[in-house]
Amino acid sequence: MAINILSWNVNGLNSPVKRTKCLDYLRCKNVHLALIQESHLKAADVHRFQNRYFKVICSSSAANKTKGVLIVSKRNFDFSIIRSGGDTEGRITYAVGSVYNTKYAFVSVYAPTEGDPLFFQELLRLVVSLEDCLVVLGGDFNTVLDPQLDRSHASKADSIISGCFNSFLRHTNICDVWRLQNDGVKDYTFFSARHKSYSRIDYLLMSPSLIPFISKVNILPLLLSDHSPVFTSLTAVSLGSRHNRWRFNTSLLQDCTFVDELRSSLKEFLQINKDSVSNPQVLWETTKCFIRGKCISFSSFNKKHRESRKIEFENQISLLEKELKGKFRESKAKEIKVLKSELKSIYLHRAEFIIHRTRHSYYFHGEHSSKLLNYI
């Protein structure tokens, strides 16, 4: 199997719905480790960006609700932390640990928007100190490596800070893995509505020894933030899986179509089977199995339909964004906006369900000692 890593500037996580949507996005993309920038979370609130599937393993926050970086790990991802740390400005955080007996260092960074050479000096010192690790560094660097390739419109303002960025890569010997797989290709991670221009300012950088194990590196569509996530997959051994006990999805009771279908099917089922057995207990157990089957069937169909629509919208957005990056047209921008609105409604529906399920779990478990305590 693979270790899936995603670097993403989320542009704020103070909204509970936004946090839920982002965490669900990570789950849908089967991300094992996420390098997050611009969380805008204070240190006391960082724990809010976790759920039953993901946990925060390290973070750095600013004094106010700006900046903020963190690293999120899937709970069943076998990463044994040796040490972690970061700065006090909400710009750098890192975690050193073992993955399948190999020492890794995962780093999430958010560079100053105004361009600061001192930031790259501090980052250089950190990466040099991690020389005994395989480094995976993701972040929003607020500058580009190659102004000709990484901006839709080249800017002279890039020259100094872009030089610092290139110098940092030369001294650390880490690689821009997306560019390695897309030599000469123009693609971008950020759209400036003010300047009507695109740029690739979000990067995944890795130690050269990891390059043979990279199966893919993709810039994903702009969806829940104004930055595109950068996704990569590293070859690894199986992570294993876990089976969960089935529970009735109470939100189905709010779906009129489901209620009508179940009522009709259940009436027909009882008419056929009520006289077929003498023991009412057998009929009751059989009825429960029938109801469970109908619930699973209906939920599975709806989920597949939503996922297919989600993939369809993402593909359409990705295609239109490529056209827009080549030549900006207002009509295309409006079309993308409509598609994003449709896609966001799907994520919102999913987020509402997750919040409902979380409330149900807290009510159901109450103060009982259970696995729920592990998620808090």
C-alpha atoms as a printed R data frame, in Angstrom:
    type eleno elety resid chain resno       x       y       z
1   ATOM     1    CA   MET     A     1   0.000   0.000   0.000
2   ATOM     2    CA   ALA     A     2   0.945   3.677   0.072
3   ATOM     3    CA   ILE     A     3   1.484   6.479   2.568
4   ATOM     4    CA   ASN     A     4  -0.596   9.412   1.350
5   ATOM     5    CA   ILE     A     5   0.697  12.866   2.294
6   ATOM     6    CA   LEU     A     6  -1.055  16.168   1.644
7   ATOM     7    CA   SER     A     7   0.183  19.751   2.089
8   ATOM     8    CA   TRP     A     8  -2.604  22.334   2.290
9   ATOM     9    CA   ASN     A     9  -3.096  26.002   3.129
10  ATOM    10    CA   VAL     A    10  -6.651  25.847   4.513
11  ATOM    11    CA   ASN     A    11  -7.079  29.630   5.033
12  ATOM    12    CA   GLY     A    12  -8.606  29.391   8.510
13  ATOM    13    CA   LEU     A    13 -10.142  26.681  10.688
14  ATOM    14    CA   ASN     A    14 -12.053  28.665  13.296
15  ATOM    15    CA   SER     A    15 -15.440  27.673  11.854
16  ATOM    16    CA   PRO     A    16 -16.661  24.276  13.189
17  ATOM    17    CA   VAL     A    17 -18.280  23.510   9.823
18  ATOM    18    CA   LYS     A    18 -15.052  24.381   7.966
19  ATOM    19    CA   ARG     A    19 -13.060  22.098  10.290
20  ATOM    20    CA   THR     A    20 -15.524  19.273   9.724
21  ATOM    21    CA   LYS     A    21 -15.437  19.700   5.948
22  ATOM    22    CA   CYS     A    22 -11.629  19.783   5.864
23  ATOM    23    CA   LEU     A    23 -11.272  16.688   8.048
24  ATOM    24    CA   ASP     A    24 -13.809  14.862   5.909
25  ATOM    25    CA   TYR     A    25 -11.886  15.928   2.796
26  ATOM    26    CA   LEU     A    26  -8.744  14.340   4.280
27  ATOM    27    CA   ARG     A    27 -10.700  11.157   4.968
28  ATOM    28    CA   CYS     A    28 -12.156  11.075   1.440
29  ATOM    29    CA   LYS     A    29  -8.666  11.450  -0.046
30  ATOM    30    CA   ASN     A    30  -7.401   8.684   2.275
31  ATOM    31    CA   VAL     A    31  -4.681  10.979   3.654
32  ATOM    32    CA   HIS     A    32  -2.403   9.457   6.295
33  ATOM    33    CA   LEU     A    33  -0.478  12.639   7.124
34  ATOM    34    CA   ALA     A    34  -1.532  16.250   6.431
35  ATOM    35    CA   LEU     A    35   0.791  19.270   6.597
36  ATOM    36    CA   ILE     A    36  -1.542  22.201   7.297
37  ATOM    37    CA   GLN     A    37  -0.873  25.949   6.953
38  ATOM    38    CA   GLU     A    38  -2.874  29.045   7.963
39  ATOM    39    CA   SER     A    39  -4.972  27.265  10.570
40  ATOM    40    CA   HIS     A    40  -5.638  30.641  12.295
41  ATOM    41    CA   LEU     A    41  -6.116  28.606  15.495
42  ATOM    42    CA   LYS     A    42  -4.773  29.747  18.845
43  ATOM    43    CA   ALA     A    43  -2.708  27.206  20.779
44  ATOM    44    CA   ALA     A    44  -5.637  26.473  23.106
45  ATOM    45    CA   ASP     A    45  -7.915  25.667  20.143
46  ATOM    46    CA   VAL     A    46  -5.627  23.439  18.038
47  ATOM    47    CA   HIS     A    47  -7.178  20.281  19.538
48  ATOM    48    CA   ARG     A    48 -10.463  21.186  17.827
49  ATOM    49    CA   PHE     A    49  -9.035  20.114  14.462
50  ATOM    50    CA   GLN     A    50  -9.252  16.407  15.179
51  ATOM    51    CA   ASN     A    51 -11.899  13.696  15.244
52  ATOM    52    CA   ARG     A    52 -12.259   9.910  15.414
53  ATOM    53    CA   TYR     A    53 -10.102   9.524  12.285
54  ATOM    54    CA   PHE     A    54  -7.401  12.199  12.705
55  ATOM    55    CA   LYS     A    55  -5.325  13.714  15.483
56  ATOM    56    CA   VAL     A    56  -2.957  16.697  15.695
57  ATOM    57    CA   ILE     A    57   0.594  15.513  16.413
58  ATOM    58    CA   CYS     A    58   2.337  18.910  16.508
59  ATOM    59    CA   SER     A    59   1.536  22.572  15.918
60  ATOM    60    CA   SER     A    60   2.679  26.167  16.164
61  ATOM    61    CA   SER     A    61   0.292  29.078  16.693
62  ATOM    62    CA   ALA     A    62   0.547  32.855  16.651
63  ATOM    63    CA   ALA     A    63  -0.639  35.015  19.550
64  ATOM    64    CA   ASN     A    64  -3.646  36.146  17.506
65  ATOM    65    CA   LYS     A    65  -5.867  34.309  15.021
66  ATOM    66    CA   THR     A    66  -3.447  34.533  12.106
67  ATOM    67    CA   LYS     A    67  -0.873  32.192  10.612
68  ATOM    68    CA   GLY     A    68  -0.691  28.826  12.392
69  ATOM    69    CA   VAL     A    69   0.745  25.521  11.160
70  ATOM    70    CA   LEU     A    70   0.047  21.984  12.278
71  ATOM    71    CA   ILE     A    71   0.558  18.361  11.297
72  ATOM    72    CA   VAL     A    72  -2.362  15.955  11.389
73  ATOM    73    CA   SER     A    73  -2.009  12.182  11.381
74  ATOM    74    CA   LYS     A    74  -4.541   9.453  10.742
75  ATOM    75    CA   ARG     A    75  -5.131   7.673  14.037
76  ATOM    76    CA   ASN     A    76  -4.326   4.231  12.628
77  ATOM    77    CA   PHE     A    77  -1.190   5.461  10.847
78  ATOM    78    CA   ASP     A    78   1.817   3.736  12.417
79  ATOM    79    CA   PHE     A    79   3.979   6.784  13.184
80  ATOM    80    CA   SER     A    80   5.914   6.601  16.458
81  ATOM    81    CA   ILE     A    81   6.894  10.153  17.449
82  ATOM    82    CA   ILE     A    82  10.416  10.626  18.800
83  ATOM    83    CA   ARG     A    83  10.305  14.402  19.166
84  ATOM    84    CA   SER     A    84   8.414  17.420  17.851
85  ATOM    85    CA   GLY     A    85   8.701  21.184  17.957
86  ATOM    86    CA   GLY     A    86   8.410  24.458  16.101
87  ATOM    87    CA   ASP     A    87   8.752  28.209  16.334
88  ATOM    88    CA   THR     A    88   6.590  30.586  18.383
89  ATOM    89    CA   GLU     A    89   5.275  32.592  15.421
90  ATOM    90    CA   GLY     A    90   2.925  30.034  13.873
91  ATOM    91    CA   ARG     A    91   5.177  29.510  10.850
92  ATOM    92    CA   ILE     A    92   7.133  26.272  11.427
93  ATOM    93    CA   THR     A    93   6.292  22.970  13.101
94  ATOM    94    CA   TYR     A    94   7.859  19.536  12.747
95  ATOM    95    CA   ALA     A    95   7.603  15.963  14.015
96  ATOM    96    CA   VAL     A    96  10.395  13.380  13.968
97  ATOM    97    CA   GLY     A    97   9.410   9.741  14.239
98  ATOM    98    CA   SER     A    98   9.584   6.213  12.936
99  ATOM    99    CA   VAL     A    99   7.511   4.761  10.087
100 ATOM   100    CA   TYR     A   100   8.147   1.043   9.546
101 ATOM   101    CA   ASN     A   101  11.530   1.296  11.323
102 ATOM   102    CA   THR     A   102  12.639   4.213   9.134
103 ATOM   103    CA   LYS     A   103  13.266   7.652  10.649
104 ATOM   104    CA   TYR     A   104  11.260  10.481   9.066
105 ATOM   105    CA   ALA     A   105  10.922  14.202   9.743
106 ATOM   106    CA   PHE     A   106   7.658  15.826   8.656
107 ATOM   107    CA   VAL     A   107   7.680  19.634   8.497
108 ATOM   108    CA   SER     A   108   4.866  22.126   7.835
109 ATOM   109    CA   VAL     A   109   5.783  25.756   7.048
110 ATOM   110    CA   TYR     A   110   4.036  29.025   6.254
111 ATOM   111    CA   ALA     A   111   6.424  31.678   4.912
112 ATOM   112    CA   PRO     A   112   5.843  35.435   5.422
113 ATOM   113    CA   THR     A   113   3.794  37.059   2.648
114 ATOM   114    CA   GLU     A   114   6.131  40.062   2.457
115 ATOM   115    CA   GLY     A   115   9.217  37.909   1.886
116 ATOM   116    CA   ASP     A   116  11.791  37.546   4.663
117 ATOM   117    CA   PRO     A   117  15.286  36.066   4.028
118 ATOM   118    CA   LEU     A   118  15.650  35.446   7.784
119 ATOM   119    CA   PHE     A   119  12.781  32.955   7.598
120 ATOM   120    CA   PHE     A   120  14.721  30.807   5.120
121 ATOM   121    CA   GLN     A   121  17.816  30.998   7.342
122 ATOM   122    CA   GLU     A   122  15.803  29.688  10.301
123 ATOM   123    CA   LEU     A   123  14.263  26.948   8.148
124 ATOM   124    CA   LEU     A   124  17.714  26.018   6.821
125 ATOM   125    CA   ARG     A   125  19.036  25.540  10.365
126 ATOM   126    CA   LEU     A   126  16.095  23.264  11.177
127 ATOM   127    CA   VAL     A   127  16.425  21.068   8.061
128 ATOM   128    CA   VAL     A   128  20.208  20.754   8.547
129 ATOM   129    CA   SER     A   129  19.557  19.555  12.114
130 ATOM   130    CA   LEU     A   130  17.342  16.802  10.643
131 ATOM   131    CA   GLU     A   131  20.120  15.327   8.502
132 ATOM   132    CA   ASP     A   132  19.689  11.865  10.072
133 ATOM   133    CA   CYS     A   133  16.057  11.734   8.860
134 ATOM   134    CA   LEU     A   134  14.185  11.371   5.593
135 ATOM   135    CA   VAL     A   135  12.633  14.830   5.269
136 ATOM   136    CA   VAL     A   136   9.122  15.534   3.957
137 ATOM   137    CA   LEU     A   137   8.488  19.287   4.002
138 ATOM   138    CA   GLY     A   138   5.244  20.862   2.838
139 ATOM   139    CA   GLY     A   139   4.130  24.443   2.939
140 ATOM   140    CA   ASP     A   140   3.005  27.741   1.515
141 ATOM   141    CA   PHE     A   141   6.225  29.618   0.688
142 ATOM   142    CA   ASN     A   142   4.514  32.748  -0.691
143 ATOM   143    CA   THR     A   143   7.048  32.813  -3.512
144 ATOM   144    CA   VAL     A   144   7.972  30.717  -6.536
145 ATOM   145    CA   LEU     A   145  11.061  28.772  -7.562
146 ATOM   146    CA   ASP     A   146  10.827  29.692 -11.242
147 ATOM   147    CA   PRO     A   147   8.923  32.940 -12.045
148 ATOM   148    CA   GLN     A   148   8.630  31.939 -15.716
149 ATOM   149    CA   LEU     A   149   7.049  28.545 -15.038
150 ATOM   150    CA   ASP     A   150   5.396  29.029 -11.658
151 ATOM   151    CA   ARG     A   151   3.484  32.252 -12.378
152 ATOM   152    CA   SER     A   152   0.937  32.963 -15.091
153 ATOM   153    CA   HIS     A   153   2.460  36.483 -15.203
154 ATOM   154    CA   ALA     A   154   6.122  36.786 -14.184
155 ATOM   155    CA   SER     A   155   6.921  39.441 -11.569
156 ATOM   156    CA   LYS     A   156  10.228  41.234 -10.872
157 ATOM   157    CA   ALA     A   157   9.281  41.336  -7.186
158 ATOM   158    CA   ASP     A   158  10.037  37.601  -7.021
159 ATOM   159    CA   SER     A   159  13.755  37.916  -7.738
160 ATOM   160    CA   ILE     A   160  15.177  38.401  -4.199
161 ATOM   161    CA   ILE     A   161  12.940  36.093  -2.176
162 ATOM   162    CA   SER     A   162  12.821  33.520  -4.992
163 ATOM   163    CA   GLY     A   163  16.628  33.504  -4.889
164 ATOM   164    CA   CYS     A   164  16.489  32.784  -1.137
165 ATOM   165    CA   PHE     A   165  14.099  29.894  -1.775
166 ATOM   166    CA   ASN     A   166  16.345  28.397  -4.482
167 ATOM   167    CA   SER     A   167  19.403  28.847  -2.255
168 ATOM   168    CA   PHE     A   168  17.591  27.023   0.566
169 ATOM   169    CA   LEU     A   169  16.940  24.024  -1.715
170 ATOM   170    CA   ARG     A   170  20.573  23.923  -2.887
171 ATOM   171    CA   HIS     A   171  21.950  23.969   0.662
172 ATOM   172    CA   THR     A   172  19.536  21.334   2.013
173 ATOM   173    CA   ASN     A   173  19.579  19.109  -1.092
174 ATOM   174    CA   ILE     A   174  15.829  18.490  -0.871
175 ATOM   175    CA   CYS     A   175  13.730  18.354  -4.041
176 ATOM   176    CA   ASP     A   176  10.555  19.890  -5.421
177 ATOM   177    CA   VAL     A   177   8.902  16.535  -6.160
178 ATOM   178    CA   TRP     A   178   6.019  17.922  -8.243
179 ATOM   179    CA   ARG     A   179   8.445  19.626 -10.636
180 ATOM   180    CA   LEU     A   180  10.505  16.423 -10.905
181 ATOM   181    CA   GLN     A   181   7.452  14.627 -12.289
182 ATOM   182    CA   ASN     A   182   6.195  17.600 -14.315
183 ATOM   183    CA   ASP     A   183   9.267  19.111 -15.928
184 ATOM   184    CA   GLY     A   184   8.397  22.208 -17.967
185 ATOM   185    CA   VAL     A   185   4.674  21.959 -17.097
186 ATOM   186    CA   LYS     A   186   2.754  25.047 -15.998
187 ATOM   187    CA   ASP     A   187   0.281  24.480 -13.179
188 ATOM   188    CA   TYR     A   188  -0.601  26.557 -10.149
189 ATOM   189    CA   THR     A   189  -1.831  26.279  -6.558
190 ATOM   190    CA   PHE     A   190  -3.106  29.801  -5.841
191 ATOM   191    CA   PHE     A   191  -5.364  32.239  -7.676
192 ATOM   192    CA   SER     A   192  -5.159  35.959  -6.883
193 ATOM   193    CA   ALA     A   193  -8.606  37.427  -7.532
194 ATOM   194    CA   ARG     A   194  -7.127  40.908  -7.134
195 ATOM   195    CA   HIS     A   195  -4.500  40.479  -9.857
196 ATOM   196    CA   LYS     A   196  -6.380  37.838 -11.898
197 ATOM   197    CA   SER     A   197  -3.211  35.731 -11.873
198 ATOM   198    CA   TYR     A   198  -2.135  32.229 -10.879
199 ATOM   199    CA   SER     A   199   1.009  31.076  -9.070
200 ATOM   200    CA   ARG     A   200   2.537  27.881  -7.687
201 ATOM   201    CA   ILE     A   201   3.536  28.902  -4.183
202 ATOM   202    CA   ASP     A   202   2.598  25.673  -2.350
203 ATOM   203    CA   TYR     A   203   5.252  22.946  -2.395
204 ATOM   204    CA   LEU     A   204   6.079  19.434  -1.258
205 ATOM   205    CA   LEU     A   205   9.848  19.031  -0.787
206 ATOM   206    CA   MET     A   206  11.535  15.706  -0.012
207 ATOM   207    CA   SER     A   207  14.899  14.061   0.548
208 ATOM   208    CA   PRO     A   208  16.373  12.667  -2.715
209 ATOM   209    CA   SER     A   209  16.398   9.115  -1.320
210 ATOM   210    CA   LEU     A   210  12.575   9.181  -1.203
211 ATOM   211    CA   ILE     A   211  12.184   9.969  -4.919
212 ATOM   212    CA   PRO     A   212  12.226   6.314  -6.142
213 ATOM   213    CA   PHE     A   213   9.322   5.568  -3.773
214 ATOM   214    CA   ILE     A   214   7.036   8.364  -5.025
215 ATOM   215    CA   SER     A   215   4.216   6.903  -7.114
216 ATOM   216    CA   LYS     A   216   2.443  10.210  -7.859
217 ATOM   217    CA   VAL     A   217   2.354  13.920  -7.040
218 ATOM   218    CA   ASN     A   218  -0.776  15.921  -7.884
219 ATOM   219    CA   ILE     A   219  -1.991  19.483  -7.507
220 ATOM   220    CA   LEU     A   220  -5.638  18.983  -6.539
221 ATOM   221    CA   PRO     A   221  -8.481  21.376  -7.506
222 ATOM   222    CA   LEU     A   222  -9.194  24.534  -5.485
223 ATOM   223    CA   LEU     A   223 -12.156  23.604  -3.284
224 ATOM   224    CA   LEU     A   224 -12.473  24.467   0.405
225 ATOM   225    CA   SER     A   225  -9.695  27.081   0.440
226 ATOM   226    CA   ASP     A   226  -8.096  29.638  -1.876
227 ATOM   227    CA   HIS     A   227  -5.084  27.296  -2.199
228 ATOM   228    CA   SER     A   228  -4.911  23.934  -3.954
229 ATOM   229    CA   PRO     A   229  -3.755  20.977  -1.855
230 ATOM   230    CA   VAL     A   230  -0.584  19.226  -3.048
231 ATOM   231    CA   PHE     A   231  -0.900  15.446  -2.745
232 ATOM   232    CA   THR     A   232   1.709  12.701  -2.960
233 ATOM   233    CA   SER     A   233   1.752   8.962  -2.437
234 ATOM   234    CA   LEU     A   234   4.808   7.045  -1.176
235 ATOM   235    CA   THR     A   235   5.169   3.297  -1.590
236 ATOM   236    CA   ALA     A   236   4.918   1.477   1.749
237 ATOM   237    CA   VAL     A   237   3.831  -1.803   3.312
238 ATOM   238    CA   SER     A   238   0.176  -2.456   4.189
239 ATOM   239    CA   LEU     A   239  -1.254  -0.224   6.901
240 ATOM   240    CA   GLY     A   240  -3.928  -2.743   7.863
241 ATOM   241    CA   SER     A   241  -7.634  -2.090   8.360
242 ATOM   242    CA   ARG     A   242 -10.300  -2.288  11.022
243 ATOM   243    CA   HIS     A   243 -13.927  -3.453  10.879
244 ATOM   244    CA   ASN     A   244 -16.597  -1.393  12.637
245 ATOM   245    CA   ARG     A   245 -19.905  -2.541  14.075
246 ATOM   246    CA   TRP     A   246 -22.950  -1.439  12.076
247 ATOM   247    CA   ARG     A   247 -25.193   1.182  13.678
248 ATOM   248    CA   PHE     A   248 -28.430   2.644  12.403
249 ATOM   249    CA   ASN     A   249 -27.932   5.990  10.671
250 ATOM   250    CA   THR     A   250 -30.605   8.085  12.397
251 ATOM   251    CA   SER     A   251 -30.245  10.908   9.859
252 ATOM   252    CA   LEU     A   252 -32.058   8.633   7.364
253 ATOM   253    CA   LEU     A   253 -35.256   9.360   9.284
254 ATOM   254    CA   GLN     A   254 -35.086  12.928   7.952
255 ATOM   255    CA   ASP     A   255 -35.046  11.644   4.366
256 ATOM   256    CA   CYS     A   256 -38.673  11.453   3.170
257 ATOM   257    CA   THR     A   257 -37.753   9.231   0.213
258 ATOM   258    CA   PHE     A   258 -36.126   6.678   2.512
259 ATOM   259    CA   VAL     A   259 -39.022   6.721   5.000
260 ATOM   260    CA   ASP     A   260 -41.614   6.193   2.240
261 ATOM   261    CA   GLU     A   261 -39.596   3.387   0.623
262 ATOM   262    CA   LEU     A   262 -38.993   1.640   3.949
263 ATOM   263    CA   ARG     A   263 -42.630   1.938   5.003
264 ATOM   264    CA   SER     A   264 -43.826   0.442   1.713
265 ATOM   265    CA   SER     A   265 -41.211  -2.352   1.662
266 ATOM   266    CA   LEU     A   266 -41.741  -3.216   5.324
267 ATOM   267    CA   LYS     A   267 -45.510  -3.455   4.850
268 ATOM   268    CA   GLU     A   268 -45.019  -5.859   1.936
269 ATOM   269    CA   PHE     A   269 -42.408  -7.871   3.869
270 ATOM   270    CA   LEU     A   270 -44.708  -8.357   6.881
271 ATOM   271    CA   GLN     A   271 -47.671  -9.320   4.713
272 ATOM   272    CA   ILE     A   272 -45.621 -12.086   3.095
273 ATOM   273    CA   ASN     A   273 -43.855 -13.366   6.222
274 ATOM   274    CA   LYS     A   274 -46.131 -12.816   9.233
275 ATOM   275    CA   ASP     A   275 -47.835 -16.221   8.892
276 ATOM   276    CA   SER     A   276 -44.743 -18.132   7.767
277 ATOM   277    CA   VAL     A   277 -43.390 -18.704  11.305
278 ATOM   278    CA   SER     A   278 -45.031 -19.521  14.613
279 ATOM   279    CA   ASN     A   279 -42.414 -17.826  16.803
280 ATOM   280    CA   PRO     A   280 -42.786 -13.991  16.871
281 ATOM   281    CA   GLN     A   281 -39.154 -13.682  17.989
282 ATOM   282    CA   VAL     A   282 -37.950 -15.234  14.727
283 ATOM   283    CA   LEU     A   283 -40.111 -12.797  12.743
284 ATOM   284    CA   TRP     A   284 -38.752  -9.870  14.776
285 ATOM   285    CA   GLU     A   285 -35.106 -10.874  14.245
286 ATOM   286    CA   THR     A   286 -35.754 -11.380  10.526
287 ATOM   287    CA   THR     A   287 -37.477  -7.992  10.310
288 ATOM   288    CA   LYS     A   288 -34.460  -6.290  11.901
289 ATOM   289    CA   CYS     A   289 -32.188  -7.929   9.310
290 ATOM   290    CA   PHE     A   290 -34.523  -6.748   6.554
291 ATOM   291    CA   ILE     A   291 -34.517  -3.156   7.875
292 ATOM   292    CA   ARG     A   292 -30.732  -3.190   8.199
293 ATOM   293    CA   GLY     A   293 -30.397  -4.434   4.616
294 ATOM   294    CA   LYS     A   294 -32.680  -1.668   3.325
295 ATOM   295    CA   CYS     A   295 -30.723   0.963   5.294
296 ATOM   296    CA   ILE     A   296 -27.363  -0.256   3.992
297 ATOM   297    CA   SER     A   297 -28.679  -0.483   0.424
298 ATOM   298    CA   PHE     A   298 -30.195   3.018   0.475
299 ATOM   299    CA   SER     A   299 -27.161   4.597   2.185
300 ATOM   300    CA   SER     A   300 -24.743   2.847  -0.170
301 ATOM   301    CA   PHE     A   301 -26.643   4.037  -3.242
302 ATOM   302    CA   ASN     A   302 -26.760   7.632  -1.960
303 ATOM   303    CA   LYS     A   303 -23.078   7.577  -1.023
304 ATOM   304    CA   LYS     A   304 -22.042   6.259  -4.448
305 ATOM   305    CA   HIS     A   305 -24.229   8.888  -6.113
306 ATOM   306    CA   ARG     A   306 -22.687  11.705  -4.020
307 ATOM   307    CA   GLU     A   307 -19.152  10.413  -4.603
308 ATOM   308    CA   SER     A   308 -19.702  10.153  -8.361
309 ATOM   309    CA   ARG     A   309 -21.090  13.720  -8.423
310 ATOM   310    CA   LYS     A   310 -18.153  14.885  -6.303
311 ATOM   311    CA   ILE     A   311 -15.627  13.300  -8.674
312 ATOM   312    CA   GLU     A   312 -17.506  14.679 -11.687
313 ATOM   313    CA   PHE     A   313 -17.502  18.221 -10.251
314 ATOM   314    CA   GLU     A   314 -13.814  17.976  -9.252
315 ATOM   315    CA   ASN     A   315 -12.861  16.818 -12.746
316 ATOM   316    CA   GLN     A   316 -14.892  19.606 -14.366
317 ATOM   317    CA   ILE     A   317 -13.353  22.212 -12.045
318 ATOM   318    CA   SER     A   318  -9.855  20.868 -12.705
319 ATOM   319    CA   LEU     A   319 -10.440  21.002 -16.476
320 ATOM   320    CA   LEU     A   320 -11.885  24.526 -16.397
321 ATOM   321    CA   GLU     A   321  -9.088  25.767 -14.111
322 ATOM   322    CA   LYS     A   322  -6.488  24.529 -16.606
323 ATOM   323    CA   GLU     A   323  -8.264  26.479 -19.356
324 ATOM   324    CA   LEU     A   324  -8.513  29.528 -17.090
325 ATOM   325    CA   LYS     A   325  -4.828  29.338 -16.187
326 ATOM   326    CA   GLY     A   326  -3.997  29.457 -19.892
327 ATOM   327    CA   LYS     A   327  -6.277  32.412 -20.608
328 ATOM   328    CA   PHE     A   328  -8.475  34.168 -18.057
329 ATOM   329    CA   ARG     A   329 -12.104  34.606 -19.060
330 ATOM   330    CA   GLU     A   330 -14.860  35.916 -16.807
331 ATOM   331    CA   SER     A   331 -17.412  33.408 -18.161
332 ATOM   332    CA   LYS     A   332 -15.153  30.483 -17.252
333 ATOM   333    CA   ALA     A   333 -14.548  31.953 -13.789
334 ATOM   334    CA   LYS     A   334 -18.326  32.188 -13.239
335 ATOM   335    CA   GLU     A   335 -18.803  28.596 -14.418
336 ATOM   336    CA   ILE     A   336 -16.132  27.423 -11.963
337 ATOM   337    CA   LYS     A   337 -17.835  29.403  -9.190
338 ATOM   338    CA   VAL     A   338 -21.159  27.635  -9.864
339 ATOM   339    CA   LEU     A   339 -19.491  24.197  -9.874
340 ATOM   340    CA   LYS     A   340 -17.638  24.988  -6.639
341 ATOM   341    CA   SER     A   341 -20.929  26.036  -5.055
342 ATOM   342    CA   GLU     A   342 -22.460  22.673  -6.013
343 ATOM   343    CA   LEU     A   343 -19.419  20.828  -4.680
344 ATOM   344    CA   LYS     A   344 -19.409  22.803  -1.436
345 ATOM   345    CA   SER     A   345 -23.077  21.867  -0.884
346 ATOM   346    CA   ILE     A   346 -22.078  18.184  -1.079
347 ATOM   347    CA   TYR     A   347 -19.291  18.740   1.476
348 ATOM   348    CA   LEU     A   348 -21.701  20.762   3.644
349 ATOM   349    CA   HIS     A   349 -24.230  17.910   3.599
350 ATOM   350    CA   ARG     A   350 -21.488  15.519   4.665
351 ATOM   351    CA   ALA     A   351 -20.261  17.912   7.379
352 ATOM   352    CA   GLU     A   352 -23.797  18.244   8.793
353 ATOM   353    CA   PHE     A   353 -24.066  14.454   8.953
354 ATOM   354    CA   ILE     A   354 -20.699  14.146  10.742
355 ATOM   355    CA   ILE     A   355 -21.663  16.805  13.303
356 ATOM   356    CA   HIS     A   356 -25.004  15.033  13.856
357 ATOM   357    CA   ARG     A   357 -23.208  11.696  14.318
358 ATOM   358    CA   THR     A   358 -20.727  13.250  16.764
359 ATOM   359    CA   ARG     A   359 -23.550  14.663  18.895
360 ATOM   360    CA   HIS     A   360 -25.228  11.265  18.815
361 ATOM   361    CA   SER     A   361 -21.996   9.569  19.949
362 ATOM   362    CA   TYR     A   362 -21.547  11.952  22.884
363 ATOM   363    CA   TYR     A   363 -25.167  11.422  23.925
364 ATOM   364    CA   PHE     A   364 -24.967   7.638  23.514
365 ATOM   365    CA   HIS     A   365 -21.684   7.158  25.391
366 ATOM   366    CA   GLY     A   366 -22.263   9.892  27.960
367 ATOM   367    CA   GLU     A   367 -19.797   9.546  30.825
368 ATOM   368    CA   HIS     A   368 -19.166   5.849  30.189
369 ATOM   369    CA   SER     A   369 -15.583   4.673  29.840
370 ATOM   370    CA   SER     A   370 -15.155   3.910  26.133
371 ATOM   371    CA   LYS     A   371 -12.961   4.469  23.086
372 ATOM   372    CA   LEU     A   372 -14.595   7.883  22.714
373 ATOM   373    CA   LEU     A   373 -12.257   9.149  25.454
374 ATOM   374    CA   ASN     A   374  -9.283   8.394  23.178
375 ATOM   375    CA   TYR     A   375 -10.556  10.917  20.623
376 ATOM   376    CA   ILE     A   376 -10.805  13.820  23.073
